[in-house]
Coordinates of N, CA and C in Angstrom, one line a residue:
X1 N 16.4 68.2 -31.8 CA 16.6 66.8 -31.5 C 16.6 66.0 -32.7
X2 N 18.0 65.2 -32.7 CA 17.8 64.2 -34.3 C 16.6 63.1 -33.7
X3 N 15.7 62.7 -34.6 CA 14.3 61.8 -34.8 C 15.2 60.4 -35.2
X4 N 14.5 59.5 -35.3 CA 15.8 58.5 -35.3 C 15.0 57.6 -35.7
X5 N 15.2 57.0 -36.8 CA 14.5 55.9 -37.9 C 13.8 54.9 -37.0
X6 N 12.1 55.0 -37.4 CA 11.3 54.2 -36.8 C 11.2 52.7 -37.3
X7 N 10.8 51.8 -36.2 CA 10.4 50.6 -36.4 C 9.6 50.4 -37.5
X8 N 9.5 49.1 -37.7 CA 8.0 49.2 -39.0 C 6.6 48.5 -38.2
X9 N 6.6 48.0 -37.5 CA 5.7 48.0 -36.1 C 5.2 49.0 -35.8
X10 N 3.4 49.5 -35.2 CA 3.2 50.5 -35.3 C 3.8 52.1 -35.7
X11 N 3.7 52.1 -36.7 CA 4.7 53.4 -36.9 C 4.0 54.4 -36.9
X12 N 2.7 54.6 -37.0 CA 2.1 56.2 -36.4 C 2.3 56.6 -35.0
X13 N 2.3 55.1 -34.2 CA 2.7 54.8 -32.9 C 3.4 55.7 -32.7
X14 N 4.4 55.0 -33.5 CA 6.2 56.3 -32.8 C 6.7 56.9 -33.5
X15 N 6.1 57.7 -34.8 CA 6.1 58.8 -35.0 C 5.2 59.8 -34.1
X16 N 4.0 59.6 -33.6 CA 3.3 60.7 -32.8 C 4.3 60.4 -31.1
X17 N 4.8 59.1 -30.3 CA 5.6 59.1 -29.3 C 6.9 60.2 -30.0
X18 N 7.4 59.8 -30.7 CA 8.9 61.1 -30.9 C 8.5 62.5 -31.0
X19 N 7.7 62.4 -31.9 CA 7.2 64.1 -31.6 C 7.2 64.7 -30.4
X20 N 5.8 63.9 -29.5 CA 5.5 64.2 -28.3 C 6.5 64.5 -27.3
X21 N 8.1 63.6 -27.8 CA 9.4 64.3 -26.9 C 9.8 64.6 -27.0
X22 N 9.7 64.9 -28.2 CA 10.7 67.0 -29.4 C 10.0 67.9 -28.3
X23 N 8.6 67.5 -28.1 CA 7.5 68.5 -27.5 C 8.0 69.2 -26.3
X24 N 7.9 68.1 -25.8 CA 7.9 67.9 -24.2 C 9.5 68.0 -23.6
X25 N 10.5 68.0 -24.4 CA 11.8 68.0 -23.9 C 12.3 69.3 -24.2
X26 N 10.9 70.0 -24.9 CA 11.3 71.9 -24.9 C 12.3 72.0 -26.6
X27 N 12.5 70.6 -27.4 CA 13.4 70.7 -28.1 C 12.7 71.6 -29.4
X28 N 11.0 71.1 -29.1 CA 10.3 71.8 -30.2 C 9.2 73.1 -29.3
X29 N 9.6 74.0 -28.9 CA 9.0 74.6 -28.0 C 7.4 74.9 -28.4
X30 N 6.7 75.7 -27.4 CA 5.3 75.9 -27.8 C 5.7 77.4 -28.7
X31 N 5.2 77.5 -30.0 CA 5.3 78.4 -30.7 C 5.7 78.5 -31.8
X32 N 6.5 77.5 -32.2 CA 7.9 76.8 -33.1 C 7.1 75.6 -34.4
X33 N 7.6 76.4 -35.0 CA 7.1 75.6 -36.2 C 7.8 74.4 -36.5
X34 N 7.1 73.2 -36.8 CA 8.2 72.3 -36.7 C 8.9 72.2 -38.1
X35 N 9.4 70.6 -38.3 CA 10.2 70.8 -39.9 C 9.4 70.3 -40.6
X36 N 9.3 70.4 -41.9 CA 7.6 69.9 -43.1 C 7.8 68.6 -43.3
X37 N 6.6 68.7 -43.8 CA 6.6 67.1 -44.4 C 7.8 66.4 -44.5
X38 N 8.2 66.8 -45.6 CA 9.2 66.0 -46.2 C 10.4 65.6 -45.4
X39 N 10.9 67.0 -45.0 CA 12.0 66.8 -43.4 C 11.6 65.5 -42.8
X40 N 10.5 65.1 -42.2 CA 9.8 64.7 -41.3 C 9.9 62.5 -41.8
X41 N 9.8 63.3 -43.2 CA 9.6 61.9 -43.8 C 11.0 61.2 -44.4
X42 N 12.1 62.0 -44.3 CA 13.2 61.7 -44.1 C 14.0 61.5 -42.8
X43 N 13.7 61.8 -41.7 CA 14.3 62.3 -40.7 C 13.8 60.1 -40.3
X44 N 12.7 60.4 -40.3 CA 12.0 59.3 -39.8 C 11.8 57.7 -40.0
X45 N 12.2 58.1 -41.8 CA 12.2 57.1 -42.5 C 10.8 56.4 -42.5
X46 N 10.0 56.8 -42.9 CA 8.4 56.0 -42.7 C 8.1 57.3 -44.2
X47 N 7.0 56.5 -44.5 CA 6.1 57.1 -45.7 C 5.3 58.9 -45.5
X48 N 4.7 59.0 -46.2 CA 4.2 60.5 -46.2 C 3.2 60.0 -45.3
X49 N 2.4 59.6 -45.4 CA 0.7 58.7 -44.8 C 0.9 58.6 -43.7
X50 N 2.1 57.8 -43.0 CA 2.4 57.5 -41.8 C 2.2 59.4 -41.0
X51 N 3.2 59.8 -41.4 CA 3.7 61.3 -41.0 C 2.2 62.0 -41.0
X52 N 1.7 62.4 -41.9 CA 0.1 62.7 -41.7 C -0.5 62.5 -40.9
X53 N -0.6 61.3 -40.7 CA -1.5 60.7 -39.7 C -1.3 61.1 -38.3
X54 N 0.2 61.1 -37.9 CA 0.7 61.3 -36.5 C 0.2 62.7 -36.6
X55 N 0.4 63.2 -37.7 CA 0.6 64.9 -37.3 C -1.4 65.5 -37.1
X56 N -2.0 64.6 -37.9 CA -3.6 64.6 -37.4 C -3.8 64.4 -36.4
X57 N -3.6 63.1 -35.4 CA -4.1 63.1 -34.6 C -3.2 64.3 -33.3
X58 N -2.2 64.4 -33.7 CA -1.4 65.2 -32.5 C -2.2 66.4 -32.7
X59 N -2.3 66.9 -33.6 CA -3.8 68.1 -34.0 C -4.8 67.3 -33.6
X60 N -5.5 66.7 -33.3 CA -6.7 66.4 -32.5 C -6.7 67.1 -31.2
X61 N -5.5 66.3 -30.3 CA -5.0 65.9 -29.1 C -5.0 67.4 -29.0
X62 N -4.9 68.9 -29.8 CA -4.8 70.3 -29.1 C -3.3 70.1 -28.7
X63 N -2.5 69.3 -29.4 CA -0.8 69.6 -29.2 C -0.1 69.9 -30.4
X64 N -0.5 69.8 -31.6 CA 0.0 70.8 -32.7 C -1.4 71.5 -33.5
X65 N -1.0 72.7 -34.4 CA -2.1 73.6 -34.9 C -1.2 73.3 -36.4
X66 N -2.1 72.9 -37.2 CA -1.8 72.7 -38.8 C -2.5 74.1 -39.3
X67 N -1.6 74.8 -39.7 CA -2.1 76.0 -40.4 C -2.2 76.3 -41.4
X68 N -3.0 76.2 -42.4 CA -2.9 76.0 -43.9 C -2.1 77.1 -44.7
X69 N -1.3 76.6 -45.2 CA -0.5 77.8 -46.4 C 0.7 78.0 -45.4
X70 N 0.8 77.7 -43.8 CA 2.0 79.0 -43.1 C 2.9 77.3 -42.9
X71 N 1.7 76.0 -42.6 CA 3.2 74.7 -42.1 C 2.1 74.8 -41.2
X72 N 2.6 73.7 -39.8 CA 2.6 73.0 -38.7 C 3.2 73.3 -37.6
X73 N 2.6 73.9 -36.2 CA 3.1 74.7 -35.3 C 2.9 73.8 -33.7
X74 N 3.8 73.5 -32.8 CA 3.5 73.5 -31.4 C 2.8 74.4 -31.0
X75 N 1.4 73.9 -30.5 CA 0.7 74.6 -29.6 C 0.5 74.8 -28.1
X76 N 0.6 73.1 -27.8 CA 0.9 73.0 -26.2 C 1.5 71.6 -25.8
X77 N 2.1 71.4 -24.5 CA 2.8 70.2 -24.4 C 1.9 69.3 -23.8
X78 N 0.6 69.0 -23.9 CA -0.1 68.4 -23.4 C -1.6 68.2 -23.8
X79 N -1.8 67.2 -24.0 CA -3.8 67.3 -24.7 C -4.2 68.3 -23.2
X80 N -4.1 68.1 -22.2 CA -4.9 68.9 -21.4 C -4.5 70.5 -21.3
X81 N -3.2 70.9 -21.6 CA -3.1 72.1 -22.0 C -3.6 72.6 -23.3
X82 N -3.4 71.5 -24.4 CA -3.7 72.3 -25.6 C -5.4 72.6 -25.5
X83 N -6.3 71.8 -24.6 CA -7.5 71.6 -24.6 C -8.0 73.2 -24.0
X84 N -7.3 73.7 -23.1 CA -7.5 74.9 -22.4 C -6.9 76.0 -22.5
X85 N -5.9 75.8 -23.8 CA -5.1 77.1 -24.1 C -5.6 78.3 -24.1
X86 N -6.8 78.3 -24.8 CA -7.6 79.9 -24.5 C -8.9 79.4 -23.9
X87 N -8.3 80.2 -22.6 CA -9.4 80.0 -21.2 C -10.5 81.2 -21.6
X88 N -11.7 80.8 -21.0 CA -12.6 81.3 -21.0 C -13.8 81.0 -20.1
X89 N -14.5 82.2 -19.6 CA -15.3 81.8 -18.5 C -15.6 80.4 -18.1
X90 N -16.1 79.6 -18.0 CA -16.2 78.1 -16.8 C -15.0 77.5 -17.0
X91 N -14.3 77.5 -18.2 CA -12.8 76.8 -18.8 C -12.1 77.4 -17.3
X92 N -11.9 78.8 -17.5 CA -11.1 79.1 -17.0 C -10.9 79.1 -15.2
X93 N -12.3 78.9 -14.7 CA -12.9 78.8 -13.3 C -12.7 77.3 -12.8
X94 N -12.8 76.5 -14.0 CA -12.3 75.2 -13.6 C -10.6 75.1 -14.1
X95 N -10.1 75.2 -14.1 CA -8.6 75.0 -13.8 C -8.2 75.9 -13.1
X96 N -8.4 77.1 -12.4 CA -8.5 77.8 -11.4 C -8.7 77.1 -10.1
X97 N -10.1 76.3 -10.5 CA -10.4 75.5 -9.2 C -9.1 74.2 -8.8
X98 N -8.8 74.1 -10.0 CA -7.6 72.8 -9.8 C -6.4 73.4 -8.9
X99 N -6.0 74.6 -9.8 CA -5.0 74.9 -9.3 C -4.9 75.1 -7.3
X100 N -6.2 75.6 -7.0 CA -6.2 75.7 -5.5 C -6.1 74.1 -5.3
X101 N -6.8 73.3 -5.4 CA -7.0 71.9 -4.9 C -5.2 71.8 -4.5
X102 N -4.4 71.9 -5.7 CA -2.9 71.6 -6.0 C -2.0 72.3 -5.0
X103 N -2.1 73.6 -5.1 CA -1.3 74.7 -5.0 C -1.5 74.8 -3.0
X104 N -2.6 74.5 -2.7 CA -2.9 74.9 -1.1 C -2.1 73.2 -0.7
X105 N -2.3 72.0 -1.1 CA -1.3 71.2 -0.3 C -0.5 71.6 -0.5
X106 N 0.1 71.7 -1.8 CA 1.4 71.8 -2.3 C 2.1 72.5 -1.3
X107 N 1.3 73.9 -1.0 CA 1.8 74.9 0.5 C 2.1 74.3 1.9
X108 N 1.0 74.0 2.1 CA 0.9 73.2 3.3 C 2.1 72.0 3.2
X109 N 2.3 71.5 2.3 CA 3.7 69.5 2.2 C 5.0 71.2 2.2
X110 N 4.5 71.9 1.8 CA 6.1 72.5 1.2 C 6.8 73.3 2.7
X111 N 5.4 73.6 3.7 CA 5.8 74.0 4.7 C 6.6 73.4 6.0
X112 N 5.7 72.2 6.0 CA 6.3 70.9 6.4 C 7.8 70.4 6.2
X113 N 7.9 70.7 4.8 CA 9.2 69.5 4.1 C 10.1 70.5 3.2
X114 N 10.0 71.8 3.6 CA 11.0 72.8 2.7 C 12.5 72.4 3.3
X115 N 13.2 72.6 2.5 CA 14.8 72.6 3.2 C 15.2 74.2 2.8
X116 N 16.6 74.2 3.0 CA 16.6 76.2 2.8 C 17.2 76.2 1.8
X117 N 17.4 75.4 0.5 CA 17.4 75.7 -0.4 C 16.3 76.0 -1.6
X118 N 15.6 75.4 -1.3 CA 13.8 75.4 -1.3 C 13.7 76.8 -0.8
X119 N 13.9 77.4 -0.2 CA 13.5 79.1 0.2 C 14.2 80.0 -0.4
X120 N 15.3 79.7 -0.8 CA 16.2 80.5 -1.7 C 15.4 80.3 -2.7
X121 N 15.3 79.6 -3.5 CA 15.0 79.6 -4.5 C 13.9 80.1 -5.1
X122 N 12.7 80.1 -3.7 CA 11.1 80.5 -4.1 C 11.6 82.2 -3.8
X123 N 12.2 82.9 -2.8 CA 12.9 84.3 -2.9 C 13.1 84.6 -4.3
X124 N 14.2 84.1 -4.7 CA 14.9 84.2 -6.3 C 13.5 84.6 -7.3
X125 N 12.7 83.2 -7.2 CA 11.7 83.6 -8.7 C 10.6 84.3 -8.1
X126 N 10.7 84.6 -7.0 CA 9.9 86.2 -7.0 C 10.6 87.4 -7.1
X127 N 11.6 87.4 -7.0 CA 12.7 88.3 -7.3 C 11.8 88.7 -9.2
X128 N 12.1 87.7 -9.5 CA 11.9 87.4 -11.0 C 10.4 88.0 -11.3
X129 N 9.4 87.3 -10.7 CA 8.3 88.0 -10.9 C 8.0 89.7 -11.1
X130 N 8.7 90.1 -9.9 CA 8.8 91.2 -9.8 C 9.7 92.2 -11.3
X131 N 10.2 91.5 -11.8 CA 11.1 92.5 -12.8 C 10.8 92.2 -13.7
X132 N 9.7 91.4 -14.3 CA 9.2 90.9 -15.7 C 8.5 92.2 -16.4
X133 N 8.7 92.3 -17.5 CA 8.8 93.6 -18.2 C 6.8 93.5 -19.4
X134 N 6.3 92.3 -19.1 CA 5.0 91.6 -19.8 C 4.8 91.2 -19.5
X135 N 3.7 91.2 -19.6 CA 2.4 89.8 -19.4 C 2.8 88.4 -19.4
X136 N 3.0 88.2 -20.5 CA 3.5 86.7 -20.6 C 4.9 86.4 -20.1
X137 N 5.3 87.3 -19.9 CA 6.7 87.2 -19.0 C 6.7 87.0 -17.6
X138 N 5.8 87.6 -17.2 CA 4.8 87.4 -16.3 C 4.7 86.1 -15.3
X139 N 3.5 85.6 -16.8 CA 3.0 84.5 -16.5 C 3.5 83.2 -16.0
X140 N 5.2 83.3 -17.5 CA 5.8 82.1 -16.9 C 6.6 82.3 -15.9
X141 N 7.5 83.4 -15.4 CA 7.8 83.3 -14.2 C 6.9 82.9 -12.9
X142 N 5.7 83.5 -12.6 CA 4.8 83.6 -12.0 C 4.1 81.8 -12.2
X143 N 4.2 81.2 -12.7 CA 3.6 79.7 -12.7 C 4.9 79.1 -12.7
X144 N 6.1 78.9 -12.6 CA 7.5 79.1 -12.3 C 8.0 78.7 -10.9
X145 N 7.4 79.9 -10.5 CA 7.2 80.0 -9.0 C 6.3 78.8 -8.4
X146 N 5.0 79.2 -8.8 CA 3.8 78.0 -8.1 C 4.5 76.5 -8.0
X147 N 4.7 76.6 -9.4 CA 5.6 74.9 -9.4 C 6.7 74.9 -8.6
X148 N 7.6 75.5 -8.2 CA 8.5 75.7 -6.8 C 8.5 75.4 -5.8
X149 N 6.4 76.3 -5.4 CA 6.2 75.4 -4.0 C 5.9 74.3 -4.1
X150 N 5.1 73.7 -5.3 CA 4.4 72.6 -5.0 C 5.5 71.5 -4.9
X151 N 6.9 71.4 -5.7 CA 8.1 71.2 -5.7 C 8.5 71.0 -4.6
X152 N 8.8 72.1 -3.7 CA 8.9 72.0 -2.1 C 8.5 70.9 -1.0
X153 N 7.5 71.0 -1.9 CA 6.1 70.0 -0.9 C 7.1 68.7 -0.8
X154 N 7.7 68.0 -1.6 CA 8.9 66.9 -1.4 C 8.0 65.8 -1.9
X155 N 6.3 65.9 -2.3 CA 5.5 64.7 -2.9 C 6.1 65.1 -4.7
X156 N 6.4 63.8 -4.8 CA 6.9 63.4 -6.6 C 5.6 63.2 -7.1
X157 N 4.5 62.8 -6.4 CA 3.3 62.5 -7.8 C 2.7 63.9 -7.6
X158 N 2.7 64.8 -6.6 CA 1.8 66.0 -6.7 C 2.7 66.9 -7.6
X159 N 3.9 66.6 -7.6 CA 5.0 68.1 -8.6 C 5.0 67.5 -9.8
X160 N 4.7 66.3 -10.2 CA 4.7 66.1 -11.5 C 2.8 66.3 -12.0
X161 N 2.0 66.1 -11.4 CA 0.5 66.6 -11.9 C 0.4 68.2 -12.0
X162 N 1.3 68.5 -11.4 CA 1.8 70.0 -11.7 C 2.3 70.5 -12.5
X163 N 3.2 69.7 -13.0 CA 4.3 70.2 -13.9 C 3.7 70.0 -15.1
X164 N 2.6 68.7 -15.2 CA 2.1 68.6 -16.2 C 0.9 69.0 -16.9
X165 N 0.6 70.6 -15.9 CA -0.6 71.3 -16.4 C 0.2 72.9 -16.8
X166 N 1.5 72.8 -16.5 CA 2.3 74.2 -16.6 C 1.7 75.1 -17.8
X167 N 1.5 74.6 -18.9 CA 1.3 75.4 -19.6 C -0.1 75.8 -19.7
X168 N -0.9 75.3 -19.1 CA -2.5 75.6 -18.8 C -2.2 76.9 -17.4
X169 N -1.0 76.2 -16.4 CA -1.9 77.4 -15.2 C -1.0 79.1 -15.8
X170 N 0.2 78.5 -17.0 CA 0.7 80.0 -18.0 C -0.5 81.0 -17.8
X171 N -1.4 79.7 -18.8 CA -2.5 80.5 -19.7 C -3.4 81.3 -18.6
X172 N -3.7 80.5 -17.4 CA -4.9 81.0 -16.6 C -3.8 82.2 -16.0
X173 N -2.7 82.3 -16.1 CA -1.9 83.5 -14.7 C -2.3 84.5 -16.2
X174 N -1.8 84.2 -17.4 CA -2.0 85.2 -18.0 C -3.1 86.3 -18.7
X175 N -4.3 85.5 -18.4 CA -5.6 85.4 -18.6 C -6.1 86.6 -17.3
X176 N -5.5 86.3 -16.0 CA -5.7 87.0 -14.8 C -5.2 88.1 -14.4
X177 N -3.9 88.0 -15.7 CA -3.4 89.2 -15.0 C -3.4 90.5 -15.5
X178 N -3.4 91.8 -15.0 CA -4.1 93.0 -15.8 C -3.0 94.4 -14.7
X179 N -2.3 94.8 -15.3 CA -1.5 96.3 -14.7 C -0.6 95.9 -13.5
X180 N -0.2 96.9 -12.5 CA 0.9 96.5 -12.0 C 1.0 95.4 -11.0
X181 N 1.8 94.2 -10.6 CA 1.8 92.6 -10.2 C 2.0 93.5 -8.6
X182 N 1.3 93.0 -7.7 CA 1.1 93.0 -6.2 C 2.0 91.4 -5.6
X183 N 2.9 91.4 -5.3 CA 3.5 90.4 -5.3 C 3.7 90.1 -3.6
X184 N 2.6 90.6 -3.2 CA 3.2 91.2 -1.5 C 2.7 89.9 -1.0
X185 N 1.3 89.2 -1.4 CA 0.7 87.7 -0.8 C 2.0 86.7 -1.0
X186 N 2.8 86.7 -2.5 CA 3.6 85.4 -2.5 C 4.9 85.5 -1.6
X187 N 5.2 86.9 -1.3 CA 6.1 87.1 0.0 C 5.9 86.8 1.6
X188 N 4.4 87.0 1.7 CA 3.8 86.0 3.2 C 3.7 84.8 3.2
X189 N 3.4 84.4 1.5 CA 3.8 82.6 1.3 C 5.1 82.5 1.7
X190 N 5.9 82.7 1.3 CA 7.5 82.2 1.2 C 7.5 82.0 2.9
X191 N 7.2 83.4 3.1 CA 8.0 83.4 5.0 C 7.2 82.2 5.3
X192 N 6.1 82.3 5.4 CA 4.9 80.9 6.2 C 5.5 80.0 5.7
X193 N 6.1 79.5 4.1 CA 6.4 78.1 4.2 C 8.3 78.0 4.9
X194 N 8.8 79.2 4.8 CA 10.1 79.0 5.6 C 10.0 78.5 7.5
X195 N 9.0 79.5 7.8 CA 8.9 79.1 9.2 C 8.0 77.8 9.6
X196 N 7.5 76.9 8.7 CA 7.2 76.0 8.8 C 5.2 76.1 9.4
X197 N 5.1 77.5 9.2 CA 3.5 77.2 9.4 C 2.7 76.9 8.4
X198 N 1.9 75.6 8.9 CA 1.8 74.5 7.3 C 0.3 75.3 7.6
X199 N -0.5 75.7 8.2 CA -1.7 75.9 8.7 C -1.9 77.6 7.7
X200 N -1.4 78.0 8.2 CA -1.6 79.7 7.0 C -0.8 79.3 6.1
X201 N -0.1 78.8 5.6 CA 0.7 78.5 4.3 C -0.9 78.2 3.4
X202 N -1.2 77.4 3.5 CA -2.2 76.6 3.0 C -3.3 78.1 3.1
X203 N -3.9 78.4 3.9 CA -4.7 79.9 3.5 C -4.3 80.3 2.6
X204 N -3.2 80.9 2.9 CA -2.5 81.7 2.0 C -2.9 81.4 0.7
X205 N -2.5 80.2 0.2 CA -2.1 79.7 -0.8 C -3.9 79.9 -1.2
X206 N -4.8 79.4 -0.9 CA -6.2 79.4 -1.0 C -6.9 80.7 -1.1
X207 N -6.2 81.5 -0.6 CA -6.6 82.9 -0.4 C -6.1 83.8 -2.4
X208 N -5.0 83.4 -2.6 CA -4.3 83.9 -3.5 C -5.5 83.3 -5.0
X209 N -6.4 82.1 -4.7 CA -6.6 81.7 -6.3 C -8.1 81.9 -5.6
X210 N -8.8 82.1 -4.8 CA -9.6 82.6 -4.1 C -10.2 84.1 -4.8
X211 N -9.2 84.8 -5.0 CA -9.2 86.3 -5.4 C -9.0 86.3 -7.0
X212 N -8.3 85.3 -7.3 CA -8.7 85.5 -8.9 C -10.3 84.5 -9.4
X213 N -10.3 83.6 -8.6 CA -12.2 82.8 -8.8 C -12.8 84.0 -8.6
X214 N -12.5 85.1 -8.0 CA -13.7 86.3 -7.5 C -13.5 86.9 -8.9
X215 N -12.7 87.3 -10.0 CA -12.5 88.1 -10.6 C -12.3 87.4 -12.1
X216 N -13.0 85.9 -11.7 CA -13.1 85.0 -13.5 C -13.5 86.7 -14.6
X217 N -12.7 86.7 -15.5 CA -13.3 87.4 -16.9 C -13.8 86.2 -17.5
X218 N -14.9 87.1 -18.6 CA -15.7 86.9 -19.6 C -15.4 85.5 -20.7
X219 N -13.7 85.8 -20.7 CA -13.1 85.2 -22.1 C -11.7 85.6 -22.1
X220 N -10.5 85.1 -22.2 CA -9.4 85.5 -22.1 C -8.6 84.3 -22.5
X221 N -7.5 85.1 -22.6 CA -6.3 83.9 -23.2 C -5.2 84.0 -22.7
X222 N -4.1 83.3 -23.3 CA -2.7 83.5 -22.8 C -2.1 84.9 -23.8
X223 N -2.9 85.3 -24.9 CA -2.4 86.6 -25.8 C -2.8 88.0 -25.0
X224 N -3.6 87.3 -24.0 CA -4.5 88.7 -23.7 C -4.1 89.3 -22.4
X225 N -4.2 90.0 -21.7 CA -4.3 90.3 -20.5 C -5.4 90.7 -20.0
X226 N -6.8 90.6 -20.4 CA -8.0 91.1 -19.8 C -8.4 90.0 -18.5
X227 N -8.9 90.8 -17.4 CA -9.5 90.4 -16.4 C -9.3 91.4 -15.1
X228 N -10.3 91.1 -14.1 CA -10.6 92.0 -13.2 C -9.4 91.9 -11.9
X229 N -9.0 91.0 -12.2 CA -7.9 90.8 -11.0 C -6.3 91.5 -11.4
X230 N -5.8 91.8 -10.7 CA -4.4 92.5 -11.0 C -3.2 92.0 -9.7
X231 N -3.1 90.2 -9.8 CA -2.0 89.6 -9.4 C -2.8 88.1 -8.9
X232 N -1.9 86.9 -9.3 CA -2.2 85.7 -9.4 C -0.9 84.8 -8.4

């Protein structure tokens, strides 16, 4: 994404706002080094000092990792993801806990308010789940999916509080998941929210993060696959 010559009005302002939508618009993905200094200081038109400073505090925020000697890397699209990127016992029990709070309405509105394109589609990226060849391949199909139903649900503020922990519930599907994916629970979701039973949709859905709270590991990450549970 071309950066486009800043105001002279707060300019750490909107040098850390433009990044944030390199970030967030996927242009700078999580993993991606961005462009150096100097790129940066050209691209932008603002001083080195200014550029620093955005790039400090966005490293505060747990949304870029400055790595000494390698450059400056996207780490996550969100202070509250970059905050939980590597889950670990109570970290990882508490966004677990969120995701049910999210994930069991989201079932319940999606069962309610699906249309049948909405079921096609949650078929499809289990389709997808099922053929992912890794872990982290996994993961994002498999949180892919979750955002689908909660999607379904037809509430705009609950699919965007969603959308905007994606890379945190990555980290917690990847954290949980360990050997071959049982994908048989998100196939009794789909039918229950196709036939409109909002009542077991919602179990369901409570039942599935239910079983990985029983099986929190020690310490885990999005690089790892350790834990006691084997499907999210």
């Amino acid at each position: 994404m071309p950066l486009s010559t800043a105001r002279r009005a707060g300019l750490v302002d909107q040098v850390i706002e433009q990044i944030r939508q390199a970030v967030t618009t996927g242009e700078w993905p999580v993993g991606r080094r961005i462009p150096n200094e100097t790129v940066l200081v050209e691209q932008l038109g603002v001083g080195r000092n200014t550029v620093r400073e955005a790039v400090r505090a966005l490293s505060h925020a747990g949304i870029l990792e400055v790595r000494q000697g390698d450059g400056t890397y996207v780490r996550a699209t969100s202070e509250v993801s970059g905050a939980l990127r590597r889950l670990c016992g109570a970290e990882l029990r508490e966004i677990l806990q969120v995701r049910r709070a999210l994930e069991v309405e989201g079932a319940r509105l999606a069962a309610a308010n699906r249309t049948s394109d909405d079921v096609a589609e949650l078929r499809a990226l289990l389709k997808r789940t099922d053929d992912c060849p890794d872990t982290e391949a996994f993961a994002r199909a498999d949180a892919e999916f979750h955002l689908a139903v909660v999607r379904a649900s037809g509430n705009r503020i609950l699919t965007e509080l969603y959308r905007g922990l994606i890379e945190t519930v990555t980290a917690s599907v990847a954290t949980t998941h360990e050997g071959p994916v049982k994908v048989l629970d998100h196939g009794v979701l789909i039918d229950q929210i196709a036939s409109g039973d909002v009542d077991s949709a919602g179990r369901t859905a409570g039942e599935l993060l239910d079983g990985l709270l029983a099986g929190v590991p020690s310490c885990g990450g999005l690089s790892g696959s350790a834990g006691s549970a084997d499907w999210s």
